[in-house]
mmCIF file of C-alpha atoms in Angstrom:
data_model
loop_
_atom_site.group_PDB
_atom_site.id
_atom_site.type_symbol
_atom_site.label_atom_id
_atom_site.label_comp_id
_atom_site.label_asym_id
_atom_site.label_seq_id
_atom_site.Cartn_x
_atom_site.Cartn_y
_atom_site.Cartn_z
ATOM 1 C CA UNK I 17 0.235 -0.009 -0.062
ATOM 2 C CA UNK I 18 2.593 2.525 0.669
ATOM 3 C CA UNK I 19 4.420 1.627 -2.673
ATOM 4 C CA UNK I 20 1.192 2.260 -4.278
ATOM 5 C CA UNK I 21 0.331 5.792 -2.835
ATOM 6 C CA UNK I 22 3.723 6.816 -3.345
ATOM 7 C CA UNK I 23 3.390 6.434 -6.861
ATOM 8 C CA UNK I 24 -0.348 8.505 -6.951
ATOM 9 C CA UNK I 25 2.146 11.576 -4.784
ATOM 10 C CA UNK I 26 5.156 12.215 -6.157
ATOM 11 C CA UNK I 27 7.812 9.075 -6.735
ATOM 12 C CA UNK I 28 6.718 8.524 -10.438
ATOM 13 C CA UNK I 29 7.279 12.168 -11.903
ATOM 14 C CA UNK I 30 10.390 12.615 -9.758
ATOM 15 C CA UNK I 31 12.028 9.206 -10.840
ATOM 16 C CA UNK I 32 10.541 9.997 -14.744
ATOM 17 C CA UNK I 33 12.161 13.432 -14.149
ATOM 18 C CA UNK I 34 15.729 12.132 -13.351
ATOM 19 C CA UNK I 35 15.083 9.137 -15.655
ATOM 20 C CA UNK I 36 14.942 11.595 -18.792
ATOM 21 C CA UNK I 37 17.872 13.528 -17.693
ATOM 22 C CA UNK I 38 19.986 10.504 -17.617
ATOM 23 C CA UNK I 39 18.378 9.584 -21.728
ATOM 24 C CA UNK I 40 19.051 13.024 -22.536
ATOM 25 C CA UNK I 41 23.337 12.855 -20.846
ATOM 26 C CA UNK I 42 23.090 8.696 -22.204
ATOM 27 C CA UNK I 43 22.650 10.162 -25.529
ATOM 28 C CA UNK I 44 25.784 12.498 -25.529
ATOM 29 C CA UNK I 45 27.465 9.276 -25.807
ATOM 30 C CA UNK I 46 29.537 8.610 -29.297
ATOM 31 C CA UNK I 47 27.725 6.225 -31.348
ATOM 32 C CA UNK I 48 30.677 4.018 -31.679
ATOM 33 C CA UNK I 49 31.190 3.802 -27.970
ATOM 34 C CA UNK I 50 33.085 0.255 -27.388
ATOM 35 C CA UNK I 51 30.905 -2.051 -24.903
ATOM 36 C CA UNK I 52 33.613 -3.866 -23.743
ATOM 37 C CA UNK I 53 32.625 -2.878 -20.326
ATOM 38 C CA UNK I 54 30.138 -4.314 -20.476
ATOM 39 C CA UNK I 55 29.147 -7.589 -18.020
ATOM 40 C CA UNK I 56 28.649 -10.595 -19.967
ATOM 41 C CA UNK I 57 25.812 -13.314 -19.452
ATOM 42 C CA UNK I 58 27.170 -15.312 -17.140
ATOM 43 C CA UNK I 59 28.344 -12.995 -14.623
ATOM 44 C CA UNK I 60 31.495 -12.872 -14.947
ATOM 45 C CA UNK I 61 33.662 -9.464 -15.390
ATOM 46 C CA UNK I 62 34.636 -9.363 -18.677
ATOM 47 C CA UNK I 63 38.175 -9.711 -20.183
ATOM 48 C CA UNK I 64 40.086 -6.597 -20.149
ATOM 49 C CA UNK I 65 42.017 -7.263 -23.217
ATOM 50 C CA UNK I 66 45.687 -5.676 -23.031
ATOM 51 C CA UNK I 67 47.885 -3.891 -25.728
ATOM 52 C CA UNK I 68 50.459 -7.180 -25.855
ATOM 53 C CA UNK I 69 47.308 -9.632 -26.555
ATOM 54 C CA UNK I 70 46.813 -11.146 -23.231
ATOM 55 C CA UNK I 71 42.871 -11.371 -22.182
ATOM 56 C CA UNK I 72 42.539 -11.283 -18.181
ATOM 57 C CA UNK I 73 38.935 -11.552 -16.752
ATOM 58 C CA UNK I 74 37.862 -12.555 -12.871
ATOM 59 C CA UNK I 75 34.793 -15.298 -11.611
ATOM 60 C CA UNK I 76 34.092 -16.378 -8.290
ATOM 61 C CA UNK I 77 35.243 -19.900 -7.466
ATOM 62 C CA UNK I 78 34.581 -21.841 -4.022
ATOM 63 C CA UNK I 79 37.329 -23.756 -2.281
ATOM 64 C CA UNK I 80 37.167 -27.497 -2.298
ATOM 65 C CA UNK I 81 40.236 -28.588 -0.585
ATOM 66 C CA UNK I 82 43.330 -27.047 0.654
ATOM 67 C CA UNK I 83 47.058 -28.770 0.989
ATOM 68 C CA UNK I 84 49.333 -28.243 4.124
ATOM 69 C CA UNK I 85 50.981 -24.901 4.503
ATOM 70 C CA UNK I 86 54.900 -25.866 3.477
ATOM 71 C CA UNK I 87 57.731 -22.775 3.589
ATOM 72 C CA UNK I 88 58.920 -21.591 -0.011
ATOM 73 C CA UNK I 89 62.563 -22.044 1.080
ATOM 74 C CA UNK I 90 63.687 -20.625 -2.339
ATOM 75 C CA UNK I 91 61.875 -17.525 -1.199
ATOM 76 C CA UNK I 92 63.211 -17.182 1.861
ATOM 77 C CA UNK I 93 66.697 -17.583 1.266
ATOM 78 C CA UNK I 94 67.380 -14.939 -1.564
ATOM 79 C CA UNK I 95 65.089 -12.446 0.248
ATOM 80 C CA UNK I 96 64.684 -13.053 3.847
ATOM 81 C CA UNK I 97 60.408 -13.282 3.352
ATOM 82 C CA UNK I 98 58.930 -16.222 4.999
ATOM 83 C CA UNK I 99 55.893 -17.175 3.206
ATOM 84 C CA UNK I 100 54.332 -20.578 3.107
ATOM 85 C CA UNK I 101 52.779 -22.187 0.248
ATOM 86 C CA UNK I 102 50.355 -24.166 -0.351
ATOM 87 C CA UNK I 103 47.885 -25.967 -3.678
ATOM 88 C CA UNK I 104 44.014 -25.318 -3.470
ATOM 89 C CA UNK I 105 41.524 -27.143 -4.921
ATOM 90 C CA UNK I 106 38.735 -24.587 -6.679
ATOM 91 C CA UNK I 107 36.129 -25.080 -8.308
ATOM 92 C CA UNK I 108 35.063 -22.486 -10.769
ATOM 93 C CA UNK I 109 31.452 -20.913 -10.823
ATOM 94 C CA UNK I 110 30.945 -19.321 -13.473
ATOM 95 C CA UNK I 111 32.073 -17.964 -17.170
ATOM 96 C CA UNK I 112 32.669 -20.228 -19.954
ATOM 97 C CA UNK I 113 35.015 -22.655 -16.837
ATOM 98 C CA UNK I 114 32.046 -23.155 -15.000
ATOM 99 C CA UNK I 115 32.243 -26.576 -13.474
ATOM 100 C CA UNK I 116 36.338 -26.616 -13.698
ATOM 101 C CA UNK I 117 37.858 -27.830 -10.723
ATOM 102 C CA UNK I 118 41.910 -26.164 -10.349
ATOM 103 C CA UNK I 119 45.018 -26.431 -8.562
ATOM 104 C CA UNK I 120 45.997 -23.022 -7.889
ATOM 105 C CA UNK I 121 49.276 -22.004 -5.645
ATOM 106 C CA UNK I 122 48.328 -19.750 -2.882
ATOM 107 C CA UNK I 123 51.294 -18.066 -1.194
ATOM 108 C CA UNK I 124 50.254 -16.699 2.548
ATOM 109 C CA UNK I 125 52.991 -14.104 3.786
ATOM 110 C CA UNK I 126 54.194 -12.421 6.587
ATOM 111 C CA UNK I 127 52.415 -9.820 5.441
ATOM 112 C CA UNK I 128 48.742 -10.384 6.024
ATOM 113 C CA UNK I 129 47.447 -7.094 3.694
ATOM 114 C CA UNK I 130 48.472 -9.486 0.183
ATOM 115 C CA UNK I 131 46.967 -12.929 1.646
ATOM 116 C CA UNK I 132 44.023 -14.500 0.711
ATOM 117 C CA UNK I 133 43.559 -17.584 3.688
ATOM 118 C CA UNK I 134 41.693 -20.212 1.774
ATOM 119 C CA UNK I 135 39.443 -22.726 3.854
ATOM 120 C CA UNK I 136 37.392 -25.060 2.095
ATOM 121 C CA UNK I 137 33.730 -24.017 1.146
ATOM 122 C CA UNK I 138 34.587 -20.740 1.000
ATOM 123 C CA UNK I 139 34.208 -18.621 -1.963
ATOM 124 C CA UNK I 140 37.038 -16.552 -3.847
ATOM 125 C CA UNK I 141 37.789 -14.207 -6.790
ATOM 126 C CA UNK I 142 40.124 -15.614 -9.305
ATOM 127 C CA UNK I 143 42.062 -14.158 -12.212
ATOM 128 C CA UNK I 144 42.314 -16.108 -15.128
ATOM 129 C CA UNK I 145 44.606 -14.492 -17.725
ATOM 130 C CA UNK I 146 44.942 -15.935 -21.551
ATOM 131 C CA UNK I 147 47.492 -15.376 -23.612
ATOM 132 C CA UNK I 148 46.618 -15.018 -27.380
ATOM 133 C CA UNK I 149 48.787 -15.646 -30.197
ATOM 134 C CA UNK I 150 48.926 -13.717 -33.446
ATOM 135 C CA UNK I 151 46.575 -16.103 -35.532
ATOM 136 C CA UNK I 152 44.324 -15.072 -32.044
ATOM 137 C CA UNK I 153 44.091 -18.245 -30.888
ATOM 138 C CA UNK I 154 44.205 -18.067 -27.011
ATOM 139 C CA UNK I 155 46.265 -20.844 -25.048
ATOM 140 C CA UNK I 156 46.067 -22.180 -21.962
ATOM 141 C CA UNK I 157 44.638 -19.926 -19.410
ATOM 142 C CA UNK I 158 46.768 -19.345 -15.953
ATOM 143 C CA UNK I 159 44.774 -19.141 -13.030
ATOM 144 C CA UNK I 160 45.420 -17.302 -9.764
ATOM 145 C CA UNK I 161 44.045 -16.618 -6.884
ATOM 146 C CA UNK I 162 42.639 -12.259 -6.493
ATOM 147 C CA UNK I 163 40.753 -11.327 -3.637
ATOM 148 C CA UNK I 164 38.105 -12.684 -1.405
ATOM 149 C CA UNK I 165 34.360 -12.901 -2.636
ATOM 150 C CA UNK I 166 32.772 -10.882 -0.482
ATOM 151 C CA UNK I 167 29.334 -9.959 -2.230
ATOM 152 C CA UNK I 168 27.364 -12.436 -0.003
ATOM 153 C CA UNK I 169 28.159 -10.851 2.864
ATOM 154 C CA UNK I 170 27.647 -7.339 1.438
ATOM 155 C CA UNK I 171 24.107 -8.406 -0.054
ATOM 156 C CA UNK I 172 23.220 -9.651 3.828
ATOM 157 C CA UNK I 173 24.819 -6.396 5.345
ATOM 158 C CA UNK I 174 22.367 -4.148 2.479
ATOM 159 C CA UNK I 175 19.727 -6.115 3.332
ATOM 160 C CA UNK I 176 19.766 -5.586 7.173
ATOM 161 C CA UNK I 177 20.527 -1.857 6.567
ATOM 162 C CA UNK I 178 17.123 -1.562 4.244
ATOM 163 C CA UNK I 179 14.932 -3.772 6.908
ATOM 164 C CA UNK I 180 16.556 -1.438 9.542
ATOM 165 C CA UNK I 181 15.763 1.875 7.645
ATOM 166 C CA UNK I 182 12.392 1.089 5.923
ATOM 167 C CA UNK I 183 11.383 -0.095 9.625
ATOM 168 C CA UNK I 184 12.703 3.147 11.578
ATOM 169 C CA UNK I 185 11.322 5.434 8.072
ATOM 170 C CA UNK I 186 8.339 4.396 7.219
ATOM 171 C CA UNK I 187 6.421 6.613 4.120
ATOM 172 C CA UNK I 188 9.428 9.163 3.953
ATOM 173 C CA UNK I 189 12.337 6.492 4.414
ATOM 174 C CA UNK I 190 10.998 4.658 1.488
ATOM 175 C CA UNK I 191 10.968 8.082 -0.800
ATOM 176 C CA UNK I 192 14.568 8.907 0.391
ATOM 177 C CA UNK I 193 15.544 5.192 -0.403
ATOM 178 C CA UNK I 194 14.072 6.065 -3.986
ATOM 179 C CA UNK I 195 15.989 9.633 -4.406
ATOM 180 C CA UNK I 196 19.257 7.610 -3.390
ATOM 181 C CA UNK I 197 18.670 4.442 -5.907
ATOM 182 C CA UNK I 198 18.470 7.182 -8.087
ATOM 183 C CA UNK I 199 22.129 9.178 -6.953
ATOM 184 C CA UNK I 200 23.665 5.886 -7.154
ATOM 185 C CA UNK I 201 21.853 4.707 -10.484
ATOM 186 C CA UNK I 202 23.385 8.571 -11.974
ATOM 187 C CA UNK I 203 26.954 7.497 -10.746
ATOM 188 C CA UNK I 204 26.805 4.563 -12.430
ATOM 189 C CA UNK I 205 25.160 4.434 -15.288
ATOM 190 C CA UNK I 206 25.579 8.081 -16.157
ATOM 191 C CA UNK I 207 28.689 9.887 -14.722
ATOM 192 C CA UNK I 208 31.040 7.197 -14.723
ATOM 193 C CA UNK I 209 30.616 6.607 -19.045
ATOM 194 C CA UNK I 210 29.945 10.208 -19.724
ATOM 195 C CA UNK I 211 33.892 10.547 -18.356
ATOM 196 C CA UNK I 212 35.952 7.643 -19.467
ATOM 197 C CA UNK I 213 34.219 9.117 -22.929
ATOM 198 C CA UNK I 214 36.163 12.586 -22.458
ATOM 199 C CA UNK I 215 33.669 14.331 -21.191
ATOM 200 C CA UNK I 216 34.647 16.988 -17.733
ATOM 201 C CA UNK I 217 33.991 14.987 -15.038
ATOM 202 C CA UNK I 218 33.312 18.156 -12.743
ATOM 203 C CA UNK I 219 30.963 19.041 -15.612
ATOM 204 C CA UNK I 220 28.877 15.665 -15.878
ATOM 205 C CA UNK I 221 29.076 15.724 -10.984
ATOM 206 C CA UNK I 222 27.548 19.157 -11.129
ATOM 207 C CA UNK I 223 24.636 18.382 -13.468
ATOM 208 C CA UNK I 224 23.967 14.794 -12.061
ATOM 209 C CA UNK I 225 23.512 16.728 -7.963
ATOM 210 C CA UNK I 226 21.612 18.638 -9.539
ATOM 211 C CA UNK I 227 19.164 16.134 -10.956
ATOM 212 C CA UNK I 228 19.661 13.990 -7.939
ATOM 213 C CA UNK I 229 18.813 17.256 -5.788
ATOM 214 C CA UNK I 230 15.482 17.576 -7.534
ATOM 215 C CA UNK I 231 14.636 14.095 -6.923
ATOM 216 C CA UNK I 232 15.289 14.072 -3.479
ATOM 217 C CA UNK I 233 13.554 17.006 -2.549
ATOM 218 C CA UNK I 234 10.572 16.484 -4.678
ATOM 219 C CA UNK I 235 10.293 13.216 -3.172
ATOM 220 C CA UNK I 236 10.549 14.353 0.431
ATOM 221 C CA UNK I 237 8.686 17.728 0.400
ATOM 222 C CA UNK I 238 6.384 17.215 -2.899
ATOM 223 C CA UNK I 239 5.475 20.357 -5.141
ATOM 224 C CA UNK I 240 6.002 22.862 -2.798
ATOM 225 C CA UNK I 241 7.379 26.640 -2.376
ATOM 226 C CA UNK I 242 9.349 24.605 0.558
ATOM 227 C CA UNK I 243 10.752 22.277 -1.879
ATOM 228 C CA UNK I 244 11.451 24.750 -4.374
ATOM 229 C CA UNK I 245 13.700 27.204 -1.788
ATOM 230 C CA UNK I 246 15.259 23.838 -0.539
ATOM 231 C CA UNK I 247 16.181 22.754 -4.537
ATOM 232 C CA UNK I 248 17.821 26.911 -4.709
ATOM 233 C CA UNK I 249 19.187 26.329 -1.358
ATOM 234 C CA UNK I 250 20.989 23.031 -2.556
ATOM 235 C CA UNK I 251 21.708 24.515 -6.054
ATOM 236 C CA UNK I 252 23.882 27.607 -4.398
ATOM 237 C CA UNK I 253 25.683 24.995 -2.453
ATOM 238 C CA UNK I 254 26.648 22.975 -5.503
ATOM 239 C CA UNK I 255 27.515 25.461 -7.642
ATOM 240 C CA UNK I 256 29.484 26.942 -4.574
ATOM 241 C CA UNK I 257 31.197 23.422 -3.686
ATOM 242 C CA UNK I 258 32.184 22.964 -7.355
ATOM 243 C CA UNK I 259 33.938 26.267 -7.439
ATOM 244 C CA UNK I 260 35.597 25.183 -4.464
ATOM 245 C CA UNK I 261 36.479 22.400 -5.553
ATOM 246 C CA UNK I 262 37.802 23.417 -8.701
ATOM 247 C CA UNK I 263 39.456 26.169 -7.248
ATOM 248 C CA UNK I 264 41.986 23.572 -4.863
ATOM 249 C CA UNK I 265 42.181 21.288 -7.476
ATOM 250 C CA UNK I 266 44.329 24.483 -9.881
ATOM 251 C CA UNK I 267 45.933 26.397 -6.912
ATOM 252 C CA UNK I 268 46.878 23.552 -4.417
ATOM 253 C CA UNK I 269 47.526 22.053 -6.828
ATOM 254 C CA UNK I 270 46.479 18.281 -6.595
ATOM 255 C CA UNK I 271 46.656 15.739 -9.446
ATOM 256 C CA UNK I 272 44.229 13.268 -8.280
ATOM 257 C CA UNK I 273 46.765 10.973 -9.122
ATOM 258 C CA UNK I 274 48.906 10.395 -5.906
ATOM 259 C CA UNK I 275 46.828 6.636 -4.853
ATOM 260 C CA UNK I 276 48.066 3.190 -6.290
ATOM 261 C CA UNK I 277 44.894 2.571 -7.561
ATOM 262 C CA UNK I 278 44.646 5.639 -9.530
ATOM 263 C CA UNK I 279 48.088 5.027 -10.308
ATOM 264 C CA UNK I 280 47.362 1.220 -11.571
ATOM 265 C CA UNK I 281 44.141 2.663 -13.750
ATOM 266 C CA UNK I 282 46.084 5.389 -15.503
ATOM 267 C CA UNK I 283 48.880 3.241 -16.212
ATOM 268 C CA UNK I 284 46.946 0.084 -17.215
ATOM 269 C CA UNK I 285 43.324 1.405 -18.038
ATOM 270 C CA UNK I 286 42.766 4.726 -18.514
ATOM 271 C CA UNK I 287 44.838 6.378 -20.903
ATOM 272 C CA UNK I 288 43.217 9.798 -20.258
ATOM 273 C CA UNK I 289 45.470 13.186 -20.427
ATOM 274 C CA UNK I 290 46.116 14.513 -16.511
ATOM 275 C CA UNK I 291 43.151 17.058 -16.366
ATOM 276 C CA UNK I 292 40.952 13.605 -16.230
ATOM 277 C CA UNK I 293 42.210 12.476 -13.104
ATOM 278 C CA UNK I 294 42.053 16.095 -11.456
ATOM 279 C CA UNK I 295 38.761 16.890 -12.722
ATOM 280 C CA UNK I 296 37.757 13.345 -11.061
ATOM 281 C CA UNK I 297 39.189 14.118 -7.847
ATOM 282 C CA UNK I 298 37.098 17.005 -8.401
ATOM 283 C CA UNK I 299 33.777 15.291 -9.136
ATOM 284 C CA UNK I 300 34.854 13.346 -6.229
ATOM 285 C CA UNK I 301 34.839 16.632 -4.010
ATOM 286 C CA UNK I 302 31.628 17.781 -5.333
ATOM 287 C CA UNK I 303 29.422 14.174 -4.456
ATOM 288 C CA UNK I 304 30.680 13.747 -1.190
ATOM 289 C CA UNK I 305 29.536 17.313 -0.473
ATOM 290 C CA UNK I 306 26.344 17.248 -1.820
ATOM 291 C CA UNK I 307 24.950 14.956 1.084
ATOM 292 C CA UNK I 308 26.494 17.844 3.881
ATOM 293 C CA UNK I 309 24.812 20.509 1.540
ATOM 294 C CA UNK I 310 20.990 18.322 1.381
ATOM 295 C CA UNK I 311 21.256 17.791 4.872
ATOM 296 C CA UNK I 312 21.832 21.446 5.680
#
């Protein structure tokens, strides 16, 4: 009944407004844009095609058995690092190799930051690297353990959060939830694709913040003078935050490349000019400030 009443009030028009905004921005994308980022039907993350004829994809695997660990004597002798090597039997759960059981070596070092501790029944993310020859024929894949599979745990936490949110928030909470979903969708399906195709990330973030602001204000307050004044105030805050972010980026100056993740992206995936990364940093500033501005 709550959802039905929402659809009869302000939710549907405001959501349609955001959808139309997203479609307009998406139409700006070049018609020849590559679709290499699309998720495959099998659910696995698609292959990242590198310049040297190497394809890498990531799939989920379930650990079936783990052998006893033995110290890597060669590594200890040459580097002094204590590393325990073990052989892990893993069943691949998705992708072209679904159902295949592979033996994957796993190193457990004295630095827990780089360790993936396995146990029977635990799910992990596998990196599948395949090298292609000149004729385009793929060789035998090299499979390694990349990380833990955290999606089930995060999904459970999300379910608990939504249940508590709706229990205490009621109808206004449900409206706010619609606004949050619209915001996440605009960031994931509009801001990131447009930025990757060369559009100014700060400009895209500013427009998306305005759309999120309009959607949330209309959802929570409806069409009223109070909602209009809130929207105007938030727009002013967004403009001030955008200008301040750009000034800080230029005068500090900040490159957006100080983190290890940004360096990896710049070197392997994103062949963008330096201004792209500083713009992306400014866009992060702006989106982070949006929540505070709307609360005020």
